[in-house]
XYZ file of C-alpha atoms in Angstrom:
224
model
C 67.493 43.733 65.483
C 65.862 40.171 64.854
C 62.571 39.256 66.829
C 61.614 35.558 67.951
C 58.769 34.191 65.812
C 58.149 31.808 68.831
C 54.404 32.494 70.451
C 56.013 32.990 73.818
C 58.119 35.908 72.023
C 58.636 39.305 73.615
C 58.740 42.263 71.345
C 61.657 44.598 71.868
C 60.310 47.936 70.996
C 59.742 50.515 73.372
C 55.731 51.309 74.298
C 54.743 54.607 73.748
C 55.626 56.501 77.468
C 51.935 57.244 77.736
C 50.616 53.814 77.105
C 48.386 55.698 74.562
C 47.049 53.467 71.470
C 47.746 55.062 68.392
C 45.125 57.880 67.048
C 42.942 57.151 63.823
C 39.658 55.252 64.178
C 39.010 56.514 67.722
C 34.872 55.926 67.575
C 34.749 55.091 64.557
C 31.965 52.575 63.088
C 32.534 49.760 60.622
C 31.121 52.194 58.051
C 33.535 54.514 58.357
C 36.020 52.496 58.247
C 35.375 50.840 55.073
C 35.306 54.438 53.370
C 38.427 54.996 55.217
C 39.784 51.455 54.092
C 38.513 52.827 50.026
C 40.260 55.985 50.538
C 43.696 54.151 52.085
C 43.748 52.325 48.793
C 43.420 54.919 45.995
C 45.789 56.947 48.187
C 48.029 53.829 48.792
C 48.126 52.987 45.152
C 49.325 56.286 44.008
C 51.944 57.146 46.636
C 52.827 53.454 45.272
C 53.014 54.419 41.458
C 54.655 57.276 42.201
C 57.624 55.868 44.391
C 58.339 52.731 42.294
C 59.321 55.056 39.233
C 62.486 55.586 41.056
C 62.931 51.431 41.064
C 65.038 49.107 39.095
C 62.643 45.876 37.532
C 63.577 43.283 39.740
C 62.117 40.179 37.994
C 59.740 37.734 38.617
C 61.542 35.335 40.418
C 63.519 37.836 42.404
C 63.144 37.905 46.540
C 61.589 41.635 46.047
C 59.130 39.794 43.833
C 58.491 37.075 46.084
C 58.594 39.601 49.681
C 55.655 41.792 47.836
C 53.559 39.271 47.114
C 53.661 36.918 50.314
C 53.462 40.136 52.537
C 50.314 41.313 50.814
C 48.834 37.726 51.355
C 50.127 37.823 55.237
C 48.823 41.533 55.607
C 45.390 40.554 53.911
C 44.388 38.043 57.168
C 45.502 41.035 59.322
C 43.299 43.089 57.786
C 40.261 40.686 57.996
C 40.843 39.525 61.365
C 40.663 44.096 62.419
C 37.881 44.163 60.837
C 35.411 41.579 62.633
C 36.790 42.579 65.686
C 36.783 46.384 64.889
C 32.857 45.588 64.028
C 32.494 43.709 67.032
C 34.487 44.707 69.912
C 32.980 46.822 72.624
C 36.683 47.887 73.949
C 37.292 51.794 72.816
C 41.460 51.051 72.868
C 40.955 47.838 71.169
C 38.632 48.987 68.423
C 40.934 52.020 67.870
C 44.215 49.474 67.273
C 42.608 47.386 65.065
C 41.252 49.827 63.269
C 44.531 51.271 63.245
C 45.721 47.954 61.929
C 43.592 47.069 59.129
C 43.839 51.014 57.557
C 48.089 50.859 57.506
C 48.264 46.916 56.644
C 45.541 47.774 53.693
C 47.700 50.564 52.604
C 50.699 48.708 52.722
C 49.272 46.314 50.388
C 48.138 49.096 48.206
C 51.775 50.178 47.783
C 53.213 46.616 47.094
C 50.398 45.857 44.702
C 51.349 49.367 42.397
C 55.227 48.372 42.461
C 54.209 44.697 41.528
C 52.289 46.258 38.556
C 54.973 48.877 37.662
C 57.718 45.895 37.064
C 54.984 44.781 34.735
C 55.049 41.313 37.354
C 52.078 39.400 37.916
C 50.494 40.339 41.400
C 50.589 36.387 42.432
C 53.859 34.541 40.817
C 53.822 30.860 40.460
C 56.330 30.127 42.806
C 55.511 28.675 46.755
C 54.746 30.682 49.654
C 58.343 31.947 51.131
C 60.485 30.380 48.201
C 62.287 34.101 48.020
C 63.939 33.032 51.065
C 66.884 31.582 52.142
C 65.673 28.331 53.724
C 61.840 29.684 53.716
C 59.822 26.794 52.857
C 60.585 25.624 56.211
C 58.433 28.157 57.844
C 55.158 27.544 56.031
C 52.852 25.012 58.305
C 49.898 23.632 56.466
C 50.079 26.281 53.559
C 50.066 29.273 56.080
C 53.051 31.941 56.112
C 54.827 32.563 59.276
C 52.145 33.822 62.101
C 49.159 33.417 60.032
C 45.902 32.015 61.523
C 44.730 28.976 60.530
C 40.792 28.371 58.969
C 40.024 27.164 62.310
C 41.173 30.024 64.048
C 39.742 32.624 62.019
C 35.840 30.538 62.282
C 36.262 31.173 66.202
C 37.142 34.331 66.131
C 34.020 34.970 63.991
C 31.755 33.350 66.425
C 33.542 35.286 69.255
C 31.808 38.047 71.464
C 33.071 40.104 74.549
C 36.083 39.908 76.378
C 36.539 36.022 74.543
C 36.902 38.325 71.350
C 39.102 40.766 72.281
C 41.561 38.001 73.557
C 41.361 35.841 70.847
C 42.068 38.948 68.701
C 45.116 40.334 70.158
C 46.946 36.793 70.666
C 46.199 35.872 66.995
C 47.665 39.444 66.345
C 50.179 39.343 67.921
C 51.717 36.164 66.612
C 50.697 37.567 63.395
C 52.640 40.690 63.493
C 56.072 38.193 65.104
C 55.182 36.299 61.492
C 55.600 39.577 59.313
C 58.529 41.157 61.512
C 60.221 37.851 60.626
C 59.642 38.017 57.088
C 60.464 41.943 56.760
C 63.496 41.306 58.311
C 64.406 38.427 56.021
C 64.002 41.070 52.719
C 65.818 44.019 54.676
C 69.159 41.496 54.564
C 68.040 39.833 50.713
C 67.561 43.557 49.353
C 69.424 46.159 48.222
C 66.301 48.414 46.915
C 65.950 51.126 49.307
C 62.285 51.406 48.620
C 61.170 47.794 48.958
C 63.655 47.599 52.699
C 62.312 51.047 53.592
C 58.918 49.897 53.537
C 60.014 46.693 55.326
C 61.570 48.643 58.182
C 58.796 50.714 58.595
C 56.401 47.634 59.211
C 59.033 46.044 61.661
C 58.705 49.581 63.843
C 55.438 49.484 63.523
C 54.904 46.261 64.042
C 57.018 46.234 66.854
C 55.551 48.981 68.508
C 51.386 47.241 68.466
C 52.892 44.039 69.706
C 53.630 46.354 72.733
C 50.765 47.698 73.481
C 48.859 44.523 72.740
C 50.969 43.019 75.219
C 49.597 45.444 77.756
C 45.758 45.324 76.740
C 46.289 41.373 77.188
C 47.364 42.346 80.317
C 44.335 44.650 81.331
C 41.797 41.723 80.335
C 43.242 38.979 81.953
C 43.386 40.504 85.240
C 40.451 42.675 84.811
């Protein structure tokens, strides 16, 4: 099912029937989270080794190459941006998302990194941002990938405090997480290695599932 990239966009994914955020960081500081965040990658890079030994090589130019390496750039800004607000946020359901956020997204890149390295492919490439796909160039604005904040947007979020924060947070986020559906949707058609689309599927459900419950804690503050 594709999702609008547009920042008026509605996510189509069913919200959890007891509008519960999902369970992981639940009071946890920024300390623990960085351990956390340390853990998530050794973790991440092994369960990555181990499941690209049952991939092919795709090459260097190839859009598994290209969907690897622009997702762990996109997911890298998601991470930042859950971290200063999972430091800095005084909302219990909003520091438990983002902290939910930052630990899957850092995983996720984790896991891309190890297959990158496993097809003996350099963890960058040379070519531009979204070249993998079909018509992709076309969706980078000012150097940034589909959704991505720009420098301006990520200085006021750092200056940001209170309920100004949390806002800022979740609408950056959420037009983040349209970005990536986009772009895992585009390698899910492109690819025919069940690893690299499994892993893109799972970040469109996943994905697809926060924008919906950001949706409703955008709700909560603006008519709290």
């Amino acid at each position: 099912m594709s999702v609008s990239t547009g920042p008026d966009a509605a996510a189509p994914a069913a919200a959890p029937a007891d509008g519960t955020t999902p369970a992981g960081t639940r009071g946890s500081g920024p300390g623990r989270l960085a351990l956390v965040l340390i853990v998530g990658l050794l973790l991440g890079a092994a369960v990555g080794f181990l499941g690209a030994r049952h991939l092919g090589k795709p090459g260097d130019d190839s859009p598994e190459a290209g969907f690897l390496r622009d997702m762990s750039t996109h997911h890298a800004q998601a991470v930042e941006m859950s971290m200063i607000e999972h430091a800095n946020s005084a909302n219990p359901e909003i520091v438990t998302l983002s902290g939910d956020i930052a630990l899957t997204q850092h995983g996720q890149i984790s896991t891309m990194k190890a297959w990158l390295r496993d097809w003996n492919l350099s963890l960058t490439g040379t070519r531009p941002a979204m070249s993998w796909m079909p018509d992709g160039a076309g969706s980078v604005r000012n150097g940034l990938m589909p959704g991505m904040a720009t420098p301006d947007q990520l200085a006021t979020l750092r200056k940001a405090t209170g309920n100004d924060l949390d806002v800022q947070y979740l609408t950056l986020m959420r037009q983040h997480h349209l970005g990536g559906i986009h772009m895992a949707q585009a390698i899910i058609e492109l690819s025919d290695d069940e690893n690299v689309t499994g892993l893109a599927k799972t970040m469109v459900a996943g994905q697809q599932s926060e924008i919906n419950l950001i949706d409703g804690l955008l709700a909560k503050l603006k008519n709290g």
